[in-house]
Coordinates of C-alpha atoms in Angstrom, one line a residue:
M75 CA 16.6 -3.4 -5.2
C76 CA 19.9 -3.5 -7.1
G77 CA 21.9 -0.5 -8.4
I78 CA 22.9 -0.1 -12.0
V79 CA 25.5 2.3 -13.6
G80 CA 26.8 2.5 -17.1
Y81 CA 29.0 4.8 -19.1
V82 CA 29.8 5.3 -22.8
G83 CA 31.9 8.2 -24.0
S84 CA 35.6 9.3 -24.3
D85 CA 36.6 9.3 -20.6
N86 CA 37.8 6.3 -18.5
A87 CA 34.6 4.5 -17.4
G88 CA 36.2 2.9 -14.3
S89 CA 36.2 5.9 -12.0
F90 CA 32.6 6.7 -12.7
L91 CA 31.5 3.2 -12.2
V92 CA 33.1 2.8 -8.8
D93 CA 32.0 6.2 -7.6
G94 CA 28.5 5.7 -8.9
L95 CA 28.2 2.3 -7.2
R96 CA 29.2 3.9 -3.9
R97 CA 26.3 6.3 -4.3
L98 CA 23.9 3.5 -5.1
E99 CA 25.1 1.1 -2.4
Y100 CA 22.0 1.8 -0.3
R101 CA 20.0 -0.1 -3.0
G102 CA 21.8 -3.3 -2.3
Y103 CA 25.2 -4.4 -0.9
D104 CA 25.3 -8.2 -1.1
S105 CA 27.9 -8.1 -3.9
A106 CA 29.1 -5.8 -6.7
G107 CA 30.9 -5.9 -10.0
V108 CA 32.0 -4.0 -13.1
A109 CA 32.7 -4.8 -16.7
I110 CA 35.0 -2.4 -18.6
F111 CA 35.6 -2.7 -22.3
G112 CA 39.2 -2.3 -23.3
G113 CA 40.8 -3.3 -26.5
N114 CA 38.7 -6.2 -27.9
S115 CA 37.1 -7.7 -24.7
F116 CA 35.5 -7.0 -21.4
S117 CA 37.4 -7.0 -18.2
V118 CA 35.0 -8.3 -15.6
T119 CA 35.6 -7.9 -11.8
R120 CA 33.2 -9.1 -9.2
S121 CA 33.3 -9.4 -5.4
V122 CA 31.1 -10.3 -2.5
G123 CA 30.2 -7.7 0.0
R124 CA 30.4 -3.9 -0.1
I125 CA 31.8 -1.6 -2.8
D126 CA 35.0 -1.2 -0.8
A127 CA 35.7 -4.9 -1.4
L128 CA 35.2 -4.4 -5.1
A129 CA 37.4 -1.2 -5.1
S130 CA 40.1 -3.0 -3.3
Q131 CA 40.1 -5.8 -5.8
L132 CA 40.2 -3.3 -8.7
G133 CA 43.2 -1.6 -7.1
T134 CA 44.2 2.0 -7.3
V135 CA 44.1 1.9 -11.1
P136 CA 40.9 0.1 -12.5
P137 CA 41.0 -1.4 -16.0
T138 CA 40.9 1.3 -18.6
G139 CA 38.1 1.7 -21.2
T140 CA 35.6 4.1 -22.5
L141 CA 32.6 1.9 -22.0
G142 CA 31.5 0.0 -18.9
L143 CA 28.8 -1.3 -16.7
G144 CA 28.5 -1.7 -12.9
H145 CA 26.1 -3.3 -10.5
T146 CA 25.5 -3.6 -6.7
R147 CA 23.2 -6.5 -5.8
W148 CA 20.5 -7.3 -3.3
A149 CA 20.1 -11.1 -3.7
T150 CA 16.9 -12.6 -5.0
H151 CA 17.8 -15.7 -7.0
G152 CA 20.8 -17.4 -5.6
P153 CA 23.0 -16.4 -2.5
A154 CA 25.5 -13.6 -2.4
T155 CA 28.5 -15.2 -4.2
V156 CA 31.0 -14.1 -6.8
E157 CA 29.3 -16.4 -9.3
N158 CA 25.9 -14.7 -8.8
A159 CA 27.3 -11.2 -8.8
H160 CA 26.7 -9.0 -11.9
P161 CA 27.7 -8.2 -14.6
H162 CA 26.7 -11.4 -16.4
L163 CA 28.0 -12.7 -19.7
G164 CA 25.8 -14.2 -22.5
G165 CA 26.8 -16.7 -25.2
D166 CA 30.5 -17.0 -25.4
G167 CA 31.0 -13.6 -23.9
E168 CA 29.6 -11.4 -26.7
V169 CA 26.9 -10.0 -24.4
V170 CA 27.4 -8.4 -21.0
L171 CA 24.6 -7.0 -18.9
V172 CA 23.4 -5.8 -15.5
H173 CA 19.9 -6.3 -14.4
N174 CA 17.6 -5.0 -11.7
G175 CA 14.2 -6.7 -11.1
V176 CA 12.8 -10.2 -11.1
I177 CA 12.1 -12.4 -14.1
E178 CA 9.2 -14.7 -13.2
N179 CA 9.5 -17.1 -16.1
F180 CA 13.3 -17.5 -15.9
Q181 CA 13.2 -21.2 -15.2
V182 CA 11.2 -22.0 -18.3
L183 CA 13.6 -19.8 -20.4
K184 CA 16.7 -21.3 -18.7
D185 CA 15.6 -24.9 -19.5
E186 CA 15.0 -23.8 -23.1
L187 CA 18.4 -22.3 -23.3
I188 CA 20.2 -25.2 -21.7
A189 CA 18.5 -27.5 -24.3
K190 CA 20.1 -25.3 -27.0
G191 CA 23.6 -25.7 -25.5
Y192 CA 24.0 -22.6 -23.3
H193 CA 25.9 -23.1 -20.1
F194 CA 25.1 -21.2 -16.9
A195 CA 27.6 -20.0 -14.4
S196 CA 25.2 -18.6 -11.8
A197 CA 21.9 -19.3 -10.1
T198 CA 20.4 -15.9 -11.1
D199 CA 17.5 -15.1 -13.3
S200 CA 19.6 -12.3 -14.8
E201 CA 22.0 -14.6 -16.6
V202 CA 19.1 -16.0 -18.5
I203 CA 18.6 -12.5 -20.1
A204 CA 22.2 -12.4 -21.2
H205 CA 22.0 -15.7 -22.9
L206 CA 18.6 -14.8 -24.4
V207 CA 20.1 -11.7 -26.0
A208 CA 23.0 -13.8 -27.3
E209 CA 20.4 -16.2 -28.8
G210 CA 18.7 -13.2 -30.4
L211 CA 21.9 -12.1 -32.0
K212 CA 22.5 -15.6 -33.3
N213 CA 19.1 -15.5 -35.1
T214 CA 19.3 -11.9 -36.3
P215 CA 21.1 -11.3 -39.7
E216 CA 23.8 -8.7 -39.8
T217 CA 23.1 -5.3 -41.5
P218 CA 26.5 -3.9 -42.4
D219 CA 25.2 -0.5 -43.2
Q220 CA 23.2 -0.3 -40.0
P221 CA 25.0 -2.4 -37.4
N222 CA 23.0 -1.0 -34.5
I223 CA 19.8 -2.5 -35.9
R224 CA 20.9 -6.1 -35.3
Y225 CA 21.8 -5.5 -31.7
L226 CA 18.6 -3.5 -31.0
T227 CA 16.5 -6.2 -32.7
A228 CA 18.1 -9.0 -30.6
V229 CA 17.4 -7.1 -27.3
Q230 CA 13.8 -6.3 -28.4
W231 CA 13.3 -10.0 -29.1
A232 CA 14.8 -11.1 -25.8
I233 CA 12.8 -8.7 -23.6
S234 CA 9.6 -9.7 -25.4
R235 CA 10.1 -13.2 -24.0
L236 CA 10.4 -11.9 -20.4
R237 CA 7.7 -12.0 -17.8
G238 CA 8.4 -9.8 -14.8
T239 CA 10.3 -6.6 -14.2
Y240 CA 13.6 -5.3 -15.5
G241 CA 16.0 -2.4 -15.6
L242 CA 18.8 -3.4 -18.0
A243 CA 22.0 -2.0 -19.3
I244 CA 23.6 -4.1 -22.0
A245 CA 26.8 -3.9 -24.0
F246 CA 28.4 -6.0 -26.7
R247 CA 31.9 -7.3 -27.2
D248 CA 31.8 -7.1 -31.0
H249 CA 30.1 -3.7 -31.2
P250 CA 32.1 -1.3 -28.9
N251 CA 31.0 2.2 -27.9
F252 CA 27.4 1.1 -28.0
M253 CA 25.0 0.4 -25.1
I254 CA 21.3 -0.4 -24.8
A255 CA 19.2 0.4 -21.7
A256 CA 15.7 -1.0 -21.3
R257 CA 13.1 -0.6 -18.6
F258 CA 9.9 -2.2 -17.4
G259 CA 8.9 -1.8 -13.7
S260 CA 12.4 -1.0 -12.5
P261 CA 13.8 2.6 -12.7
L262 CA 16.5 3.8 -15.1
V263 CA 17.8 7.3 -15.6
I264 CA 19.9 8.5 -18.6
G265 CA 22.5 11.2 -18.1
V266 CA 23.1 13.4 -21.1
G267 CA 26.6 14.8 -21.3
K268 CA 28.8 16.3 -23.9
G269 CA 30.1 13.4 -26.0
E270 CA 29.3 11.0 -23.1
Y271 CA 26.2 9.3 -21.7
F272 CA 25.4 7.6 -18.5
V273 CA 22.9 5.1 -17.2
A274 CA 21.9 4.7 -13.5
S275 CA 19.1 3.4 -11.3
D276 CA 18.5 6.8 -10.0
A277 CA 20.0 10.3 -10.4
S278 CA 22.5 10.2 -7.5
P279 CA 25.5 8.8 -9.4
L280 CA 25.1 11.5 -12.1
V281 CA 25.5 14.5 -9.7
G282 CA 28.7 16.3 -10.7
R283 CA 28.8 14.4 -14.0
T284 CA 26.0 16.1 -15.9
D285 CA 23.1 18.4 -15.2
R286 CA 20.7 16.9 -17.7
I287 CA 18.8 13.7 -17.3
V288 CA 16.0 11.6 -18.9
Y289 CA 13.7 9.3 -17.0
L290 CA 13.0 6.2 -19.0
A291 CA 9.3 5.1 -18.9
D292 CA 8.1 1.5 -18.9
H293 CA 8.6 -0.3 -22.3
Q294 CA 11.2 2.2 -23.4
I295 CA 14.6 1.3 -24.8
A296 CA 17.5 3.8 -25.0
V297 CA 20.3 3.4 -27.5
L298 CA 23.5 5.2 -26.4
T299 CA 26.8 6.0 -28.2
P300 CA 29.3 8.8 -27.7
E301 CA 27.7 10.6 -30.6
G302 CA 24.2 10.7 -29.2
F303 CA 21.2 8.7 -27.9
S304 CA 17.7 7.9 -29.0
V305 CA 14.7 6.3 -27.2
L306 CA 12.2 3.9 -28.6
H307 CA 8.9 2.6 -27.2
R308 CA 7.8 -1.0 -27.6
D309 CA 4.5 0.1 -29.3
Q310 CA 5.2 3.6 -30.6
G311 CA 8.7 3.3 -32.2
K312 CA 11.1 6.2 -31.8
V313 CA 9.8 8.8 -29.2
R314 CA 10.7 12.3 -28.1
V315 CA 11.8 12.5 -24.5
D316 CA 11.8 15.3 -22.0
I317 CA 15.4 16.2 -21.0
R318 CA 15.1 17.6 -17.5
P319 CA 17.6 19.5 -15.3
L320 CA 19.3 17.5 -12.6
E321 CA 18.6 19.7 -9.6
T322 CA 20.2 17.6 -6.8
E323 CA 23.0 19.4 -5.0
S324 CA 26.1 17.3 -4.6
G325 CA 26.2 18.0 -0.8
E326 CA 22.8 16.3 -0.4
A327 CA 24.4 12.9 -0.9
S328 CA 27.4 13.5 1.4
L329 CA 27.7 13.0 5.1
E330 CA 28.6 16.6 5.8
G331 CA 30.3 15.9 9.1
F332 CA 27.8 13.3 10.4
D333 CA 29.0 9.8 11.2
H334 CA 26.1 8.1 9.4
Y335 CA 23.4 9.1 6.8
M336 CA 20.7 8.0 9.2
L337 CA 21.9 10.5 11.9
K338 CA 22.2 13.2 9.2
E339 CA 18.7 12.6 8.0
I340 CA 17.3 12.6 11.5
Y341 CA 18.8 16.1 12.0
E342 CA 17.5 17.2 8.6
Q343 CA 13.9 16.7 9.6
P344 CA 13.1 20.3 10.6
E345 CA 14.3 21.6 7.2
A346 CA 12.5 18.7 5.4
L347 CA 9.3 19.7 7.1
R348 CA 9.7 23.3 6.1
N349 CA 10.3 22.1 2.5
A350 CA 7.2 19.9 2.6
M351 CA 5.1 22.9 3.7
R352 CA 6.7 25.6 1.5
G353 CA 4.1 27.2 -0.7
R354 CA 1.3 24.9 0.5
L355 CA -0.2 26.8 3.4
D356 CA -2.9 29.3 2.3
D357 CA -3.6 31.8 5.1
E358 CA -6.1 33.8 3.1
N359 CA -8.4 30.7 2.8
A360 CA -7.2 28.9 5.9
T361 CA -6.4 25.8 3.9
A362 CA -3.6 23.9 2.1
V363 CA -2.9 24.1 -1.6
F364 CA -1.6 21.4 -3.9
G365 CA -0.7 21.8 -7.6
G366 CA -0.4 18.2 -8.6
L367 CA -3.6 16.4 -7.5
N368 CA -5.1 17.0 -11.0
L369 CA -8.6 17.0 -9.5
T370 CA -10.9 20.0 -9.1
P371 CA -12.3 21.0 -5.7
Q372 CA -15.7 20.0 -7.1
Q373 CA -14.4 16.5 -8.0
L374 CA -12.7 16.2 -4.6
R375 CA -16.0 17.1 -2.8
T376 CA -17.6 14.0 -4.2
V377 CA -15.0 11.7 -2.6
E378 CA -16.8 9.4 -0.2
R379 CA -13.9 7.2 0.9
I380 CA -10.1 7.2 0.8
I381 CA -7.7 4.2 0.7
L382 CA -4.1 4.8 1.9
T383 CA -1.7 2.1 0.9
G384 CA 2.0 1.6 1.4
C385 CA 4.7 -0.7 2.9
G386 CA 6.8 -0.6 6.0
T387 CA 7.4 2.9 7.3
S388 CA 5.0 4.3 4.6
W389 CA 2.3 2.0 5.9
H390 CA 2.8 3.5 9.4
S391 CA 2.5 7.1 8.0
A392 CA -0.7 5.9 6.3
L393 CA -2.1 4.9 9.7
V394 CA -1.3 8.4 10.9
G395 CA -3.1 9.7 7.8
E396 CA -6.2 7.6 8.7
Y397 CA -6.5 9.4 12.0
L398 CA -5.8 12.8 10.4
I399 CA -8.3 12.6 7.6
E400 CA -11.0 11.1 9.6
D401 CA -10.5 13.7 12.4
L402 CA -10.1 16.8 10.3
A403 CA -12.1 15.9 7.1
R404 CA -14.6 13.3 8.4
I405 CA -14.0 11.1 5.4
P406 CA -13.8 7.3 6.0
V407 CA -10.3 6.0 5.5
N408 CA -9.0 2.5 5.0
V409 CA -5.3 1.6 5.3
E410 CA -4.1 -1.3 3.3
Y411 CA -0.8 -3.1 3.0
A412 CA 0.1 -2.6 -0.7
S413 CA 1.3 -6.1 -1.0
E414 CA -2.2 -7.4 0.1
L415 CA -4.3 -4.8 -1.7
R416 CA -3.3 -6.0 -5.2
Y417 CA -4.3 -9.6 -4.5
R418 CA -7.2 -9.1 -2.1
N419 CA -9.5 -7.7 -4.7
P420 CA -11.6 -5.8 -2.1
P421 CA -14.8 -4.0 -3.2
I422 CA -13.9 -0.4 -3.9
E423 CA -16.9 1.8 -4.3
N424 CA -17.4 4.7 -6.7
N425 CA -16.1 8.0 -5.5
T426 CA -13.1 6.3 -3.7
L427 CA -9.7 7.9 -3.9
V428 CA -6.6 5.8 -3.5
F429 CA -3.2 7.2 -2.3
G430 CA 0.0 5.2 -2.7
I431 CA 2.5 6.4 -0.1
T432 CA 6.2 5.8 -0.9
Q433 CA 9.6 7.3 -0.3
S434 CA 11.4 6.0 -3.3
G435 CA 8.5 5.9 -5.8
E436 CA 9.8 2.5 -6.9
T437 CA 8.2 0.2 -4.2
A438 CA 7.0 -2.8 -6.4
D439 CA 4.1 -3.7 -4.2
T440 CA 2.8 -0.1 -4.0
L441 CA 3.3 0.4 -7.7
A442 CA 1.3 -2.9 -8.5
A443 CA -1.5 -1.8 -6.1
L444 CA -1.8 1.6 -7.8
R445 CA -1.8 0.0 -11.3
E446 CA -4.5 -2.5 -10.3
T447 CA -6.6 0.4 -8.8
K448 CA -6.3 2.3 -12.1
R449 CA -7.1 -0.8 -14.1
K450 CA -10.5 -0.8 -12.3
G451 CA -11.2 2.8 -13.1
H452 CA -10.4 4.5 -9.8
R453 CA -8.4 7.6 -9.3
A454 CA -4.9 6.7 -8.0
L455 CA -2.7 9.4 -6.5
A456 CA 0.7 9.3 -4.9
V457 CA 2.6 10.8 -1.9
C458 CA 6.2 10.4 -3.1
N459 CA 9.7 11.8 -2.6
V460 CA 11.4 11.1 -5.9
V461 CA 10.6 13.1 -9.0
G462 CA 10.3 11.0 -12.1
S463 CA 10.0 7.7 -10.2
S464 CA 7.8 4.8 -11.4
I465 CA 5.0 5.6 -9.1
A466 CA 5.2 9.3 -9.8
Q467 CA 4.8 8.5 -13.5
A468 CA 2.1 5.9 -13.0
A469 CA -0.2 7.9 -10.7
D470 CA -2.9 10.2 -11.9
G471 CA -1.5 13.0 -9.7
G472 CA -0.1 13.5 -6.3
V473 CA 2.1 15.3 -3.9
Y474 CA 5.9 15.4 -3.7
L475 CA 7.5 15.4 -0.2
H476 CA 10.6 17.5 -1.2
A477 CA 12.5 15.9 1.7
G478 CA 15.7 15.6 -0.3
P479 CA 17.6 12.3 -0.9
E480 CA 17.2 9.7 1.9
I481 CA 20.3 7.4 1.8
G482 CA 20.0 5.6 5.1
V483 CA 18.1 2.4 4.6
A484 CA 16.0 2.9 7.8
S485 CA 13.6 5.7 6.8
T486 CA 13.4 8.8 9.1
K487 CA 12.8 12.1 7.4
A488 CA 10.5 10.5 4.8
F489 CA 8.2 9.3 7.6
T490 CA 7.8 12.7 9.2
S491 CA 7.5 14.4 5.8
Q492 CA 4.8 11.9 4.8
C493 CA 2.9 12.6 8.0
C494 CA 3.2 16.4 7.4
V495 CA 1.9 16.1 3.9
L496 CA -1.0 13.9 5.1
A497 CA -1.8 16.5 7.7
M498 CA -2.0 19.2 5.0
L499 CA -4.2 16.9 2.8
A500 CA -6.5 16.4 5.8
L501 CA -6.7 20.2 6.3
Y502 CA -7.5 20.6 2.6
F503 CA -10.2 18.0 2.5
G504 CA -11.6 19.3 5.8
R505 CA -11.9 22.9 4.4
L506 CA -13.7 21.5 1.4
R507 CA -16.3 20.1 3.8
H508 CA -17.2 21.0 7.4
L509 CA -13.9 22.5 8.8
S510 CA -14.4 26.2 9.8
F511 CA -12.2 29.0 8.8
E512 CA -11.0 29.5 12.4
S513 CA -10.2 25.9 12.8
G514 CA -8.2 26.0 9.5
K515 CA -6.2 29.0 10.7
S516 CA -5.4 27.2 14.0
I517 CA -4.2 24.1 12.2
I518 CA -2.0 26.2 9.9
E519 CA -0.4 27.9 13.0
D520 CA 0.2 24.5 14.5
L521 CA 1.9 23.3 11.3
R522 CA 4.1 26.3 11.2
Q523 CA 5.4 25.7 14.7
L524 CA 6.2 22.0 13.8
P525 CA 9.8 22.4 12.5
N526 CA 10.8 24.3 15.6
A527 CA 9.2 21.6 17.8
V528 CA 11.2 18.9 16.0
Q529 CA 14.3 20.9 16.4
Q530 CA 13.7 21.1 20.1
A531 CA 13.1 17.3 20.2
L532 CA 16.5 16.8 18.7
T533 CA 18.1 18.2 21.9
C534 CA 17.4 15.0 23.7
N535 CA 20.2 13.2 21.8
E536 CA 22.6 12.9 24.7
Q537 CA 20.0 11.8 27.1
V538 CA 18.8 9.1 24.6
R539 CA 22.3 7.9 24.2
D540 CA 22.5 7.3 28.0
V541 CA 19.2 5.4 27.9
A542 CA 20.5 3.3 25.0
K543 CA 23.5 2.2 27.1
K544 CA 21.1 0.8 29.7
Y545 CA 19.0 -1.3 27.3
Q546 CA 21.4 -2.2 24.5
N547 CA 21.4 -5.8 25.5
A548 CA 17.7 -6.3 25.6
S549 CA 16.3 -9.2 23.6
T550 CA 12.8 -7.8 23.2
V551 CA 11.4 -4.2 23.5
L552 CA 7.7 -3.3 23.6
Y553 CA 6.5 0.0 22.2
L554 CA 3.1 1.3 23.4
G555 CA 1.0 4.3 22.5
R556 CA -2.7 5.2 21.8
Q557 CA -4.6 7.0 19.1
Y558 CA -2.1 9.1 17.0
N559 CA 0.8 7.5 18.9
F560 CA -0.1 3.9 18.1
P561 CA 1.4 4.2 14.6
T562 CA 4.4 6.0 16.3
A563 CA 4.9 2.9 18.5
L564 CA 4.8 0.7 15.4
E565 CA 7.4 2.9 13.7
G566 CA 9.7 3.0 16.7
A567 CA 9.6 -0.8 16.9
L568 CA 10.4 -1.1 13.2
K569 CA 13.4 1.2 13.5
L570 CA 14.8 -0.9 16.3
K571 CA 14.3 -4.1 14.5
E572 CA 15.8 -2.8 11.2
I573 CA 19.1 -1.5 12.5
S574 CA 19.8 -3.2 15.8
Y575 CA 18.3 -6.6 15.1
I576 CA 16.5 -6.6 18.5
H577 CA 13.0 -8.0 18.4
A578 CA 10.5 -5.3 19.0
E579 CA 6.7 -4.9 18.8
G580 CA 4.4 -2.0 18.7
Y581 CA 0.9 -2.1 20.2
P582 CA -2.0 0.1 21.2
A583 CA -1.2 0.6 24.9
A584 CA -4.7 -0.8 26.0
E585 CA -4.0 -4.0 24.1
M586 CA -1.2 -4.9 26.5
K587 CA -3.5 -6.7 28.9
H588 CA -5.0 -8.8 26.1
G589 CA -1.9 -10.9 25.7
P590 CA 1.4 -9.1 25.3
I591 CA 1.7 -8.3 29.0
A592 CA 2.7 -12.0 29.3
L593 CA 6.1 -10.9 27.8
V594 CA 6.8 -8.4 30.6
D595 CA 9.6 -9.2 33.0
N596 CA 12.6 -7.3 34.4
E597 CA 14.6 -7.9 31.3
T598 CA 12.0 -6.6 28.8
P599 CA 11.8 -2.8 28.6
S600 CA 8.5 -1.1 27.5
V601 CA 8.6 2.3 25.7
F602 CA 5.5 4.3 26.5
I603 CA 4.6 7.2 24.3
I604 CA 2.6 9.3 26.8
P605 CA 2.4 13.1 26.0
R606 CA -0.5 15.0 27.5
G607 CA -3.7 14.5 25.5
T608 CA -7.1 12.8 25.5
T609 CA -5.8 9.4 26.4
Y610 CA -3.2 10.4 28.9
D611 CA -4.9 8.9 31.9
K612 CA -5.6 5.6 30.2
V613 CA -2.0 5.2 29.0
M614 CA -0.9 6.1 32.5
S615 CA -2.9 3.2 33.9
N616 CA -1.3 0.9 31.3
M617 CA 2.1 2.0 32.3
E618 CA 1.3 1.3 36.0
E619 CA 0.3 -2.2 35.0
V620 CA 3.7 -2.9 33.4
K621 CA 5.5 -1.4 36.3
A622 CA 3.6 -3.5 38.7
R623 CA 5.0 -6.6 37.0
G624 CA 8.6 -5.5 37.2
G625 CA 9.0 -4.3 33.7
P626 CA 11.5 -1.5 33.0
V627 CA 9.6 1.6 31.6
I628 CA 11.0 4.2 29.2
A629 CA 8.5 7.1 28.8
L630 CA 8.3 9.7 26.1
A631 CA 6.4 12.4 28.0
S632 CA 5.6 16.1 27.9
E633 CA 8.1 18.3 29.7
D634 CA 7.7 18.7 33.4
D635 CA 5.3 15.8 34.0
P636 CA 5.8 14.6 37.6
Q637 CA 3.2 11.9 37.4
V638 CA 5.2 10.1 34.6
Q639 CA 8.5 10.7 36.4
A640 CA 7.2 9.0 39.5
V641 CA 6.5 5.8 37.6
A642 CA 8.9 5.5 34.7
D643 CA 12.5 4.4 35.1
D644 CA 13.7 6.8 32.3
V645 CA 11.8 9.8 31.0
I646 CA 12.6 11.5 27.7
A647 CA 10.9 14.9 27.4
V648 CA 9.3 15.9 24.1
P649 CA 7.8 19.3 23.2
Q650 CA 4.0 19.6 23.6
V651 CA 2.3 20.1 20.2
A652 CA -1.3 19.6 19.0
E653 CA -2.3 15.9 19.2
F654 CA -2.6 15.5 15.4
L655 CA 1.1 16.4 15.1
Q656 CA 2.5 14.4 18.0
P657 CA 3.7 11.4 15.8
I658 CA 6.0 13.8 13.9
V659 CA 7.6 15.1 17.1
N660 CA 7.5 11.9 19.2
V661 CA 9.1 9.7 16.6
V662 CA 12.4 11.7 16.8
P663 CA 13.6 10.3 20.2
L664 CA 12.6 6.8 19.0
Q665 CA 14.7 7.2 15.9
L666 CA 17.7 8.3 18.0
L667 CA 17.1 5.5 20.5
S668 CA 17.3 2.9 17.6
Y669 CA 20.4 4.6 16.2
H670 CA 22.4 4.7 19.5
I671 CA 21.4 1.1 20.4
A672 CA 22.5 -0.1 17.0
L673 CA 25.9 1.7 17.3
L674 CA 26.5 0.3 20.8
R675 CA 25.8 -3.2 19.4
G676 CA 28.3 -2.7 16.6
C677 CA 25.6 -2.8 13.8
D678 CA 25.9 -1.2 10.4
V679 CA 23.4 1.6 10.8
D680 CA 23.1 2.8 7.2
K681 CA 23.2 -0.7 5.7
P682 CA 21.5 -3.2 7.9
R683 CA 21.7 -6.9 7.0
N684 CA 19.3 -8.3 4.5
L685 CA 17.7 -4.9 3.7
A686 CA 18.0 -2.4 0.9
K687 CA 16.5 1.0 0.5
S688 CA 14.3 0.7 -2.6
V689 CA 12.2 -2.5 -2.6
T690 CA 11.7 -3.0 -6.4
V691 CA 10.8 -6.7 -6.1
E692 CA 7.6 -8.3 -4.7

């Protein structure tokens, strides 16, 4: 969850560290800190809260130095305090490091180090690593002609003792202009400059600093100096790495006139959908095309079952995918929470394909589920937004969303892009089986109209803001839909919980009368997703049941629907699209509703409490 930045070169490290942490703040914002090497020691500054608090403490002129580390934290071990903030020192201060991940055996190691005389200033698992590296240095002889070897050996010994996940950047008081980065299960990117090198948890802090990057893989260690860098693998020794261009535009990570990243990303959805579909719709064959599945059509025709797994919003898109693939391709689909799939050990038959769905590509539970799937000999593919991410590297193949950076913690455009990609996969699988040419053409036409429909849905913003004013003080909100719009209800409820802290639940509309209707009163609004479709009359009856018990009703309905208008207290019109695409259009007003209610309640929309964007711990 945490964010890491590091710099070694000839420039002043301070400005890069603070700017880089601002760009990584979505990964965690409980506390932050920097360590800058100047003269013969590290100047360490740490603070609780957001990066602004750290920047204020540093003042207008941060400590000067040409090597530094920075970190923004999402607390796992120990509360958000200055003592628990990174960077952490090891030994008598000869080691300084920042860490992302969780060390499962930290208590055993901590007890061992305490017995050897080490003193701990924090409750974190990360400080254990710093002292462990210091212990490694103590036990490694100096090699005057190759001083780097001693420090590298100490780090290799220390990480060999760790059980868990880590992304590490480590520097040394007695060996300036030298940094080590190491990765297992937690992302790290190396930025390659001219006489300077950067380390970061993802590429966003490197935009504008360099246009060349290296994604470290698991069990790799990078050694960085102003003169150059090298990468070693735990088992293979020194390895050649692929230096890739950094293609992110600097504007993608800026607000560009919007008040919040979440609002910006809601409005980016039409273009994100176009990017997801670009080059993937094949009119000549009435199908979709994907270059990264790494499976032949003959192999895909043998697939008898598909498992979709993910967490949070990605799990909701997987539920949409279940409807899509079963409807269009007639392949049985199971949707699994990634956190449960790894440990459930369910029977997975031959000819089963597993898709891990993730925005960041770093979700620890989803990564673990895919690795367990591969360990058992099954094909594991990914639907992912981030090139070079852990899941992208671990999967046998997959599909990128091309949605662009998503900075707001509450996912918006990733959900709609995931649903769009899953619709195209359903079309592709369907055309390999029973789906006719004409049906394929019709689906392609529906997909092409989708970005315009989402653009039209965005015009409800002012109306949604007025609805939000009426219900901003609700303590519970119920979200109800059927078939394709049941996952939409779940996603709408999650968005409201995430950023406004109002309790909300999503249900299939018909399930109301089996218990949840007991919650209905005149203070508990129900949001019904009721566009015209196969279950319209049934949902209409459910809405009447709520209204008969005095519950306020907010309805998302097709334009010019007098029947809904006669029952609901508030009606938000949504464009009519094919049923299989309704979740992508109907979720837009629900995203806006959550956004405006959160604003009215004074909540931090982009950085809700207790959450972080990339969940890299289990």
